[in-house]
PDB file of C-alpha atoms in Angstrom:
ATOM      1  CA  MET A   1     101.702  97.339  58.729  1.00 57.00           C
ATOM      2  CA  ARG A   2      97.941  97.684  59.195  1.00 71.00           C
ATOM      3  CA  GLY A   3      95.999 100.959  58.118  1.00 80.00           C
ATOM      4  CA  SER A   4      95.427 103.868  60.520  1.00 90.00           C
ATOM      5  CA  THR A   5      92.324 104.028  62.813  1.00 92.00           C
ATOM      6  CA  LEU A   6      89.360 106.026  61.498  1.00 92.00           C
ATOM      7  CA  TYR A   7      89.874 108.732  64.033  1.00 89.00           C
ATOM      8  CA  GLU A   8      93.104 110.410  65.400  1.00 89.00           C
ATOM      9  CA  ARG A   9      93.153 109.440  69.030  1.00 90.00           C
ATOM     10  CA  VAL A  10      95.036 110.456  72.204  1.00 90.00           C
ATOM     11  CA  GLY A  11      94.296 108.937  75.474  1.00 92.00           C
ATOM     12  CA  SER A  12      92.433 106.036  74.054  1.00 95.00           C
ATOM     13  CA  THR A  13      92.570 102.478  75.348  1.00 97.00           C
ATOM     14  CA  SER A  14      92.612  99.132  73.481  1.00 97.00           C
ATOM     15  CA  VAL A  15      92.186  95.337  73.844  1.00 98.00           C
ATOM     16  CA  LYS A  16      92.346  92.219  71.769  1.00 98.00           C
ATOM     17  CA  ILE A  17      89.411  89.684  71.890  1.00 98.00           C
ATOM     18  CA  ASN A  18      89.231  86.736  69.499  1.00 96.00           C
ATOM     19  CA  ASN A  19      91.609  87.986  67.050  1.00 96.00           C
ATOM     20  CA  HIS A  20      89.914  91.423  66.980  1.00 97.00           C
ATOM     21  CA  VAL A  21      91.464  94.636  68.264  1.00 97.00           C
ATOM     22  CA  TYR A  22      89.026  97.152  69.731  1.00 98.00           C
ATOM     23  CA  THR A  23      90.060 100.730  70.456  1.00 97.00           C
ATOM     24  CA  ALA A  24      87.956 103.089  72.548  1.00 97.00           C
ATOM     25  CA  GLY A  25      87.746 106.627  73.718  1.00 95.00           C
ATOM     26  CA  GLY A  26      89.996 109.550  73.789  1.00 93.00           C
ATOM     27  CA  ASP A  27      88.533 112.700  72.577  1.00 85.00           C
ATOM     28  CA  SER A  28      85.101 110.915  71.980  1.00 91.00           C
ATOM     29  CA  ASN A  29      83.220 107.818  72.962  1.00 96.00           C
ATOM     30  CA  PHE A  30      83.644 106.279  69.633  1.00 97.00           C
ATOM     31  CA  VAL A  31      84.823 102.604  69.380  1.00 98.00           C
ATOM     32  CA  GLU A  32      86.381 100.924  66.342  1.00 97.00           C
ATOM     33  CA  CYS A  33      87.468  97.616  65.658  1.00 97.00           C
ATOM     34  CA  LEU A  34      90.268  95.837  63.511  1.00 97.00           C
ATOM     35  CA  ASP A  35      89.610  92.152  62.318  1.00 96.00           C
ATOM     36  CA  LEU A  36      93.004  90.540  62.173  1.00 94.00           C
ATOM     37  CA  ASN A  37      91.512  87.678  60.249  1.00 93.00           C
ATOM     38  CA  GLN A  38      91.044  90.044  57.332  1.00 91.00           C
ATOM     39  CA  VAL A  39      94.562  90.447  55.922  1.00 85.00           C
ATOM     40  CA  ASP A  40      93.527  93.594  53.868  1.00 85.00           C
ATOM     41  CA  GLY A  41      90.841  94.722  56.209  1.00 87.00           C
ATOM     42  CA  GLY A  42      90.708  98.170  57.734  1.00 93.00           C
ATOM     43  CA  TRP A  43      89.256  99.631  60.953  1.00 96.00           C
ATOM     44  CA  TYR A  44      85.518  99.945  61.244  1.00 96.00           C
ATOM     45  CA  GLU A  45      83.191 101.546  63.713  1.00 97.00           C
ATOM     46  CA  VAL A  46      81.213  99.622  66.300  1.00 98.00           C
ATOM     47  CA  ALA A  47      78.802 100.766  68.960  1.00 98.00           C
ATOM     48  CA  SER A  48      79.821 103.751  70.782  1.00 98.00           C
ATOM     49  CA  MET A  49      80.483 103.809  74.647  1.00 98.00           C
ATOM     50  CA  ASN A  50      77.674 105.250  76.836  1.00 97.00           C
ATOM     51  CA  GLU A  51      80.208 107.897  78.011  1.00 96.00           C
ATOM     52  CA  GLN A  52      83.014 109.820  76.525  1.00 95.00           C
ATOM     53  CA  ARG A  53      86.257 108.418  78.239  1.00 96.00           C
ATOM     54  CA  TYR A  54      89.488 110.123  77.997  1.00 96.00           C
ATOM     55  CA  LEU A  55      92.632 108.383  79.676  1.00 96.00           C
ATOM     56  CA  ALA A  56      90.370 105.555  80.739  1.00 97.00           C
ATOM     57  CA  ALA A  57      91.773 102.042  81.190  1.00 98.00           C
ATOM     58  CA  SER A  58      90.549  98.693  79.665  1.00 98.00           C
ATOM     59  CA  ALA A  59      90.835  94.975  80.160  1.00 98.00           C
ATOM     60  CA  VAL A  60      89.201  91.737  78.820  1.00 98.00           C
ATOM     61  CA  LEU A  61      86.630  90.155  81.010  1.00 97.00           C
ATOM     62  CA  ASN A  62      84.859  87.050  79.901  1.00 96.00           C
ATOM     63  CA  ASP A  63      85.477  87.917  76.265  1.00 97.00           C
ATOM     64  CA  GLN A  64      84.115  91.390  76.670  1.00 98.00           C
ATOM     65  CA  MET A  65      85.998  94.713  76.625  1.00 98.00           C
ATOM     66  CA  CYS A  66      85.659  96.498  80.048  1.00 98.00           C
ATOM     67  CA  VAL A  67      86.508 100.176  80.068  1.00 98.00           C
ATOM     68  CA  ALA A  68      86.781 101.879  83.491  1.00 98.00           C
ATOM     69  CA  GLY A  69      87.017 105.442  84.514  1.00 98.00           C
ATOM     70  CA  GLY A  70      88.558 108.190  82.604  1.00 97.00           C
ATOM     71  CA  LEU A  71      87.519 111.883  82.143  1.00 96.00           C
ATOM     72  CA  VAL A  72      84.398 113.124  80.486  1.00 94.00           C
ATOM     73  CA  GLY A  73      84.762 116.392  78.776  1.00 87.00           C
ATOM     74  CA  GLY A  74      88.568 116.221  77.819  1.00 81.00           C
ATOM     75  CA  PHE A  75      91.579 116.905  79.930  1.00 80.00           C
ATOM     76  CA  TRP A  76      89.613 119.489  82.104  1.00 85.00           C
ATOM     77  CA  GLY A  77      86.728 117.266  82.439  1.00 90.00           C
ATOM     78  CA  ASN A  78      85.439 115.402  85.419  1.00 94.00           C
ATOM     79  CA  ALA A  79      86.870 112.081  86.515  1.00 96.00           C
ATOM     80  CA  LEU A  80      84.555 109.052  86.333  1.00 97.00           C
ATOM     81  CA  SER A  81      84.124 105.948  88.432  1.00 98.00           C
ATOM     82  CA  SER A  82      81.634 104.302  86.057  1.00 98.00           C
ATOM     83  CA  VAL A  83      82.500 101.149  84.216  1.00 98.00           C
ATOM     84  CA  GLU A  84      81.054  99.573  81.095  1.00 98.00           C
ATOM     85  CA  LEU A  85      81.193  96.302  79.122  1.00 98.00           C
ATOM     86  CA  TYR A  86      81.268  95.769  75.426  1.00 98.00           C
ATOM     87  CA  ASN A  87      79.805  92.569  74.055  1.00 98.00           C
ATOM     88  CA  PRO A  88      81.131  91.990  70.647  1.00 98.00           C
ATOM     89  CA  VAL A  89      78.551  89.318  69.994  1.00 97.00           C
ATOM     90  CA  VAL A  90      75.648  91.634  70.281  1.00 98.00           C
ATOM     91  CA  ASN A  91      77.582  94.888  69.564  1.00 98.00           C
ATOM     92  CA  THR A  92      76.329  96.694  72.803  1.00 98.00           C
ATOM     93  CA  TRP A  93      77.618  98.396  75.847  1.00 98.00           C
ATOM     94  CA  THR A  94      76.345  97.756  79.373  1.00 98.00           C
ATOM     95  CA  ASN A  95      77.171  99.457  82.673  1.00 98.00           C
ATOM     96  CA  ILE A  96      78.346  97.422  85.528  1.00 98.00           C
ATOM     97  CA  ALA A  97      79.000  98.478  89.155  1.00 98.00           C
ATOM     98  CA  PRO A  98      81.159 101.686  89.396  1.00 98.00           C
ATOM     99  CA  MET A  99      84.411 101.774  90.949  1.00 98.00           C
ATOM    100  CA  LYS A 100      84.738 102.896  94.528  1.00 98.00           C
ATOM    101  CA  THR A 101      87.111 105.741  93.393  1.00 98.00           C
ATOM    102  CA  LYS A 102      86.783 108.056  90.438  1.00 98.00           C
ATOM    103  CA  ARG A 103      90.068 107.497  88.430  1.00 97.00           C
ATOM    104  CA  TYR A 104      91.838 108.480  85.139  1.00 97.00           C
ATOM    105  CA  GLY A 105      95.270 107.660  84.068  1.00 97.00           C
ATOM    106  CA  HIS A 106      95.004 104.583  86.043  1.00 98.00           C
ATOM    107  CA  ALA A 107      95.708 100.950  85.148  1.00 98.00           C
ATOM    108  CA  LEU A 108      93.125  98.211  84.703  1.00 98.00           C
ATOM    109  CA  VAL A 109      94.016  94.365  84.377  1.00 98.00           C
ATOM    110  CA  SER A 110      92.048  91.026  84.457  1.00 98.00           C
ATOM    111  CA  TYR A 111      93.173  88.037  86.193  1.00 98.00           C
ATOM    112  CA  ASN A 112      91.254  84.803  87.013  1.00 97.00           C
ATOM    113  CA  GLY A 113      87.892  86.260  86.100  1.00 97.00           C
ATOM    114  CA  CYS A 114      88.269  89.403  88.339  1.00 98.00           C
ATOM    115  CA  LEU A 115      89.193  93.148  87.464  1.00 98.00           C
ATOM    116  CA  TYR A 116      91.971  95.056  89.272  1.00 98.00           C
ATOM    117  CA  ALA A 117      92.200  98.924  89.052  1.00 98.00           C
ATOM    118  CA  PHE A 118      95.048 100.733  90.587  1.00 98.00           C
ATOM    119  CA  GLY A 119      96.680 104.191  90.617  1.00 98.00           C
ATOM    120  CA  GLY A 120      95.515 107.140  88.668  1.00 98.00           C
ATOM    121  CA  SER A 121      94.144 110.729  89.823  1.00 97.00           C
ATOM    122  CA  ASP A 122      91.006 112.512  89.968  1.00 96.00           C
ATOM    123  CA  LYS A 123      92.303 116.073  89.674  1.00 92.00           C
ATOM    124  CA  PRO A 124      93.776 117.987  86.683  1.00 85.00           C
ATOM    125  CA  TYR A 125      97.402 117.597  85.704  1.00 80.00           C
ATOM    126  CA  GLY A 126      97.621 114.419  87.745  1.00 80.00           C
ATOM    127  CA  LEU A 127      97.423 116.264  91.056  1.00 86.00           C
ATOM    128  CA  ASN A 128      96.323 114.046  93.908  1.00 91.00           C
ATOM    129  CA  PRO A 129      97.773 110.810  92.565  1.00 96.00           C
ATOM    130  CA  PHE A 130      96.587 107.453  94.072  1.00 98.00           C
ATOM    131  CA  ASN A 131      98.347 104.547  95.346  1.00 98.00           C
ATOM    132  CA  SER A 132      95.065 102.756  96.039  1.00 98.00           C
ATOM    133  CA  MET A 133      93.771  99.392  94.415  1.00 98.00           C
ATOM    134  CA  GLU A 134      90.446  97.820  94.132  1.00 98.00           C
ATOM    135  CA  SER A 135      89.051  94.715  92.618  1.00 98.00           C
ATOM    136  CA  PHE A 136      85.787  93.623  90.964  1.00 98.00           C
ATOM    137  CA  ASP A 137      84.401  90.125  91.079  1.00 97.00           C
ATOM    138  CA  PRO A 138      81.496  89.631  88.767  1.00 96.00           C
ATOM    139  CA  ARG A 139      80.018  86.900  91.021  1.00 95.00           C
ATOM    140  CA  GLU A 140      79.737  89.381  93.811  1.00 96.00           C
ATOM    141  CA  GLY A 141      78.906  92.443  91.620  1.00 96.00           C
ATOM    142  CA  LYS A 142      80.851  94.954  93.531  1.00 96.00           C
ATOM    143  CA  TRP A 143      84.184  96.589  94.130  1.00 98.00           C
ATOM    144  CA  LYS A 144      86.468  96.087  97.175  1.00 98.00           C
ATOM    145  CA  SER A 145      89.534  97.822  98.186  1.00 98.00           C
ATOM    146  CA  LEU A 146      92.892  95.907  98.460  1.00 98.00           C
ATOM    147  CA  LYS A 147      96.396  96.769  99.667  1.00 98.00           C
ATOM    148  CA  PRO A 148      97.551  99.987  98.103  1.00 98.00           C
ATOM    149  CA  MET A 149     100.711 100.437  96.268  1.00 98.00           C
ATOM    150  CA  ASN A 150     104.054 101.478  97.906  1.00 98.00           C
ATOM    151  CA  GLU A 151     104.021 104.675  95.687  1.00 98.00           C
ATOM    152  CA  GLU A 152     101.383 106.998  94.352  1.00 98.00           C
ATOM    153  CA  ARG A 153     101.121 106.644  90.610  1.00 98.00           C
ATOM    154  CA  ASN A 154      99.524 108.623  87.909  1.00 97.00           C
ATOM    155  CA  ALA A 155      99.725 107.792  84.144  1.00 97.00           C
ATOM    156  CA  LEU A 156     101.209 104.401  85.086  1.00 98.00           C
ATOM    157  CA  CYS A 157     100.701 101.086  83.172  1.00 98.00           C
ATOM    158  CA  GLY A 158     100.051  97.672  84.376  1.00 98.00           C
ATOM    159  CA  VAL A 159     100.116  94.079  83.167  1.00 98.00           C
ATOM    160  CA  VAL A 160      99.685  90.613  84.652  1.00 98.00           C
ATOM    161  CA  TYR A 161     102.839  88.520  84.395  1.00 97.00           C
ATOM    162  CA  ASN A 162     103.805  85.213  85.944  1.00 96.00           C
ATOM    163  CA  ASP A 163     100.469  85.365  87.933  1.00 97.00           C
ATOM    164  CA  GLU A 164     101.225  88.689  89.535  1.00 98.00           C
ATOM    165  CA  ILE A 165     100.195  92.163  88.742  1.00 98.00           C
ATOM    166  CA  TYR A 166     102.909  94.707  87.764  1.00 98.00           C
ATOM    167  CA  ALA A 167     102.447  98.536  88.306  1.00 98.00           C
ATOM    168  CA  ILE A 168     105.015 100.292  85.955  1.00 98.00           C
ATOM    169  CA  GLY A 169     106.160 103.827  86.051  1.00 98.00           C
ATOM    170  CA  GLY A 170     103.926 106.896  86.071  1.00 97.00           C
ATOM    171  CA  TRP A 171     104.444 110.616  86.367  1.00 95.00           C
ATOM    172  CA  ASN A 172     108.030 111.424  87.063  1.00 95.00           C
ATOM    173  CA  LEU A 173     108.599 107.692  88.068  1.00 97.00           C
ATOM    174  CA  LYS A 174     110.760 104.940  86.504  1.00 97.00           C
ATOM    175  CA  SER A 175     110.074 102.475  89.663  1.00 98.00           C
ATOM    176  CA  VAL A 176     108.217  99.231  89.413  1.00 98.00           C
ATOM    177  CA  GLU A 177     106.297  97.176  91.891  1.00 98.00           C
ATOM    178  CA  ARG A 178     104.298  93.871  91.736  1.00 98.00           C
ATOM    179  CA  TYR A 179     101.198  92.650  93.637  1.00 98.00           C
ATOM    180  CA  ASN A 180     100.887  89.101  94.853  1.00 98.00           C
ATOM    181  CA  ILE A 181      97.248  88.309  94.607  1.00 96.00           C
ATOM    182  CA  ARG A 182      97.389  85.455  97.101  1.00 96.00           C
ATOM    183  CA  THR A 183      99.116  87.511  99.959  1.00 97.00           C
ATOM    184  CA  ASN A 184      97.531  90.909  98.994  1.00 97.00           C
ATOM    185  CA  THR A 185     101.094  92.447  99.213  1.00 98.00           C
ATOM    186  CA  TRP A 186     103.283  94.778  97.016  1.00 98.00           C
ATOM    187  CA  THR A 187     107.000  94.337  96.518  1.00 98.00           C
ATOM    188  CA  LYS A 188     109.445  96.562  94.469  1.00 98.00           C
ATOM    189  CA  VAL A 189     111.410  95.190  91.681  1.00 98.00           C
ATOM    190  CA  SER A 190     113.968  96.640  89.320  1.00 98.00           C
ATOM    191  CA  SER A 191     113.235 100.087  87.912  1.00 98.00           C
ATOM    192  CA  LEU A 192     113.004 101.082  84.262  1.00 98.00           C
ATOM    193  CA  ASN A 193     115.726 102.567  82.505  1.00 97.00           C
ATOM    194  CA  HIS A 194     113.740 105.645  81.799  1.00 95.00           C
ATOM    195  CA  VAL A 195     111.054 107.688  83.725  1.00 97.00           C
ATOM    196  CA  ARG A 196     107.891 106.919  81.703  1.00 97.00           C
ATOM    197  CA  CYS A 197     104.618 108.720  82.209  1.00 96.00           C
ATOM    198  CA  GLY A 198     101.710 107.622  79.846  1.00 96.00           C
ATOM    199  CA  SER A 199     103.522 104.629  78.473  1.00 97.00           C
ATOM    200  CA  CYS A 200     101.780 101.240  77.679  1.00 96.00           C
ATOM    201  CA  ALA A 201     102.763  97.615  78.206  1.00 98.00           C
ATOM    202  CA  CYS A 202     102.032  94.141  77.174  1.00 97.00           C
ATOM    203  CA  VAL A 203     103.438  90.591  77.783  1.00 97.00           C
ATOM    204  CA  VAL A 204     105.122  88.880  74.822  1.00 97.00           C
ATOM    205  CA  ASN A 205     107.250  85.735  74.877  1.00 95.00           C
ATOM    206  CA  GLY A 206     107.823  85.654  78.641  1.00 95.00           C
ATOM    207  CA  LYS A 207     108.697  89.225  78.989  1.00 97.00           C
ATOM    208  CA  ILE A 208     106.930  92.584  79.820  1.00 98.00           C
ATOM    209  CA  TYR A 209     107.466  95.178  76.965  1.00 98.00           C
ATOM    210  CA  VAL A 210     106.983  98.851  77.915  1.00 98.00           C
ATOM    211  CA  THR A 211     106.641 101.272  75.000  1.00 97.00           C
ATOM    212  CA  GLY A 212     106.797 105.087  74.777  1.00 96.00           C
ATOM    213  CA  GLY A 213     105.558 107.335  77.356  1.00 96.00           C
ATOM    214  CA  ALA A 214     107.182 110.702  78.342  1.00 95.00           C
ATOM    215  CA  ALA A 215     110.005 111.891  80.366  1.00 90.00           C
ATOM    216  CA  CYS A 216     110.539 115.575  81.084  1.00 76.00           C
ATOM    217  CA  ASP A 217     107.518 116.245  78.847  1.00 80.00           C
ATOM    218  CA  ALA A 218     109.352 114.731  75.851  1.00 92.00           C
ATOM    219  CA  ALA A 219     107.624 111.610  74.179  1.00 95.00           C
ATOM    220  CA  LEU A 220     109.870 108.587  73.946  1.00 96.00           C
ATOM    221  CA  LYS A 221     110.572 106.120  71.154  1.00 96.00           C
ATOM    222  CA  SER A 222     112.242 103.535  73.206  1.00 97.00           C
ATOM    223  CA  ILE A 223     110.885 100.125  74.127  1.00 97.00           C
ATOM    224  CA  GLU A 224     112.332  98.200  77.093  1.00 98.00           C
ATOM    225  CA  ALA A 225     111.672  94.552  78.282  1.00 98.00           C
ATOM    226  CA  TYR A 226     111.646  92.956  81.670  1.00 98.00           C
ATOM    227  CA  ASP A 227     112.882  89.486  82.331  1.00 96.00           C
ATOM    228  CA  ALA A 228     111.868  88.298  85.725  1.00 94.00           C
ATOM    229  CA  THR A 229     114.548  85.486  85.738  1.00 95.00           C
ATOM    230  CA  ILE A 230     117.153  88.137  86.117  1.00 96.00           C
ATOM    231  CA  ASN A 231     115.112  91.036  87.508  1.00 97.00           C
ATOM    232  CA  GLU A 232     116.384  93.446  84.886  1.00 97.00           C
ATOM    233  CA  TRP A 233     114.948  95.838  82.320  1.00 98.00           C
ATOM    234  CA  LYS A 234     116.795  96.234  79.059  1.00 98.00           C
ATOM    235  CA  ILE A 235     116.220  98.651  76.069  1.00 97.00           C
ATOM    236  CA  GLU A 236     115.248  96.370  73.212  1.00 95.00           C
ATOM    237  CA  THR A 237     114.670  98.790  70.244  1.00 96.00           C
ATOM    238  CA  ASN A 238     112.918 102.055  69.138  1.00 96.00           C
ATOM    239  CA  MET A 239     109.759 102.792  67.563  1.00 96.00           C
ATOM    240  CA  GLU A 240     109.780 104.927  64.534  1.00 94.00           C
ATOM    241  CA  THR A 241     107.525 107.503  66.052  1.00 94.00           C
ATOM    242  CA  PRO A 242     107.747 108.785  69.682  1.00 95.00           C
ATOM    243  CA  ARG A 243     104.442 107.972  71.376  1.00 94.00           C
ATOM    244  CA  CYS A 244     102.666 109.142  74.727  1.00 92.00           C
ATOM    245  CA  ARG A 245      99.191 108.204  76.030  1.00 91.00           C
ATOM    246  CA  ALA A 246      98.954 105.542  73.294  1.00 91.00           C
ATOM    247  CA  SER A 247      97.813 101.909  73.639  1.00 93.00           C
ATOM    248  CA  VAL A 248      99.138  98.666  72.827  1.00 93.00           C
ATOM    249  CA  VAL A 249      98.121  94.937  72.438  1.00 94.00           C
ATOM    250  CA  ALA A 250     100.082  91.817  72.037  1.00 93.00           C
ATOM    251  CA  LEU A 251      99.093  89.905  68.793  1.00 88.00           C
TER     252      LEU A 251
END
C-alpha cells in the first residue's frame, strides 16, 4: 500500500505516464506525482494547473496529461471548456484549444492520438446532463462534434476497450453503451449490477473494472468487471472504503 496523497481530494482526476501517477485538481489547482519506480517514495508536488478544476476529466495524450473542463470555484462554480496539457519533462502546463462545450462530470479518453470528451453537465447538481460527444485531433488543433450517446449522462466514467469507447453509468444510471470510432455509432451493452454515479474505471487483464460511485446518495465499496466475450458484468470484490468522485489508474 502506498502513502496518502499530500492533499485530501474530492473530484480530482488521475493518469499514469511512464510509471508515474499524476493526480490533479479537486478543490484546488494543485497537482502531485507518485514515482512508482521508488518503492518507498511518497507523493510530491509538481507544477500547478493554470485553473482550479473540480470534477474535470483527464487522459494521456502523447505522454502528456490532458485535463479538460471541470468547475472553477467548487461545486457551485462555473463550468469550463478550457483544456490544458502537462509536460512532465519540462514540468509545465500549456493550454490547447477549448472544447466546444463547457463540461464537468464528463468522461475523457485518448485513442490513436486523439481525445474524446462525452457527457457531463454545465449546471449545478448535474441539471442539464449531456449526451453530446466531441473529439480533438492535435494535427487539426480543434474540436469537432460526433454522434451523441443514446442517453444523457452526467457523473459517468469512460474507457477505451477493444478499440471502442465505453460510456458507463452516470447519475441514476446503470446502463452502458459503446462507441464505434470507425462507424461513428453508439450501441447499448449489458448494464451494470448497480446504479453508479461518480464511479471510475480502468482496463486490466482484458476486462473493464468499475469501482465505487454512489447509488441513492450512498457511496459504494463494490467493484464490478465487464467481460466482452460474454457481454456480462460481475461483482468482483469490495474496497475497504466506500468511494465516490475518486479516480483510478491501472498499474
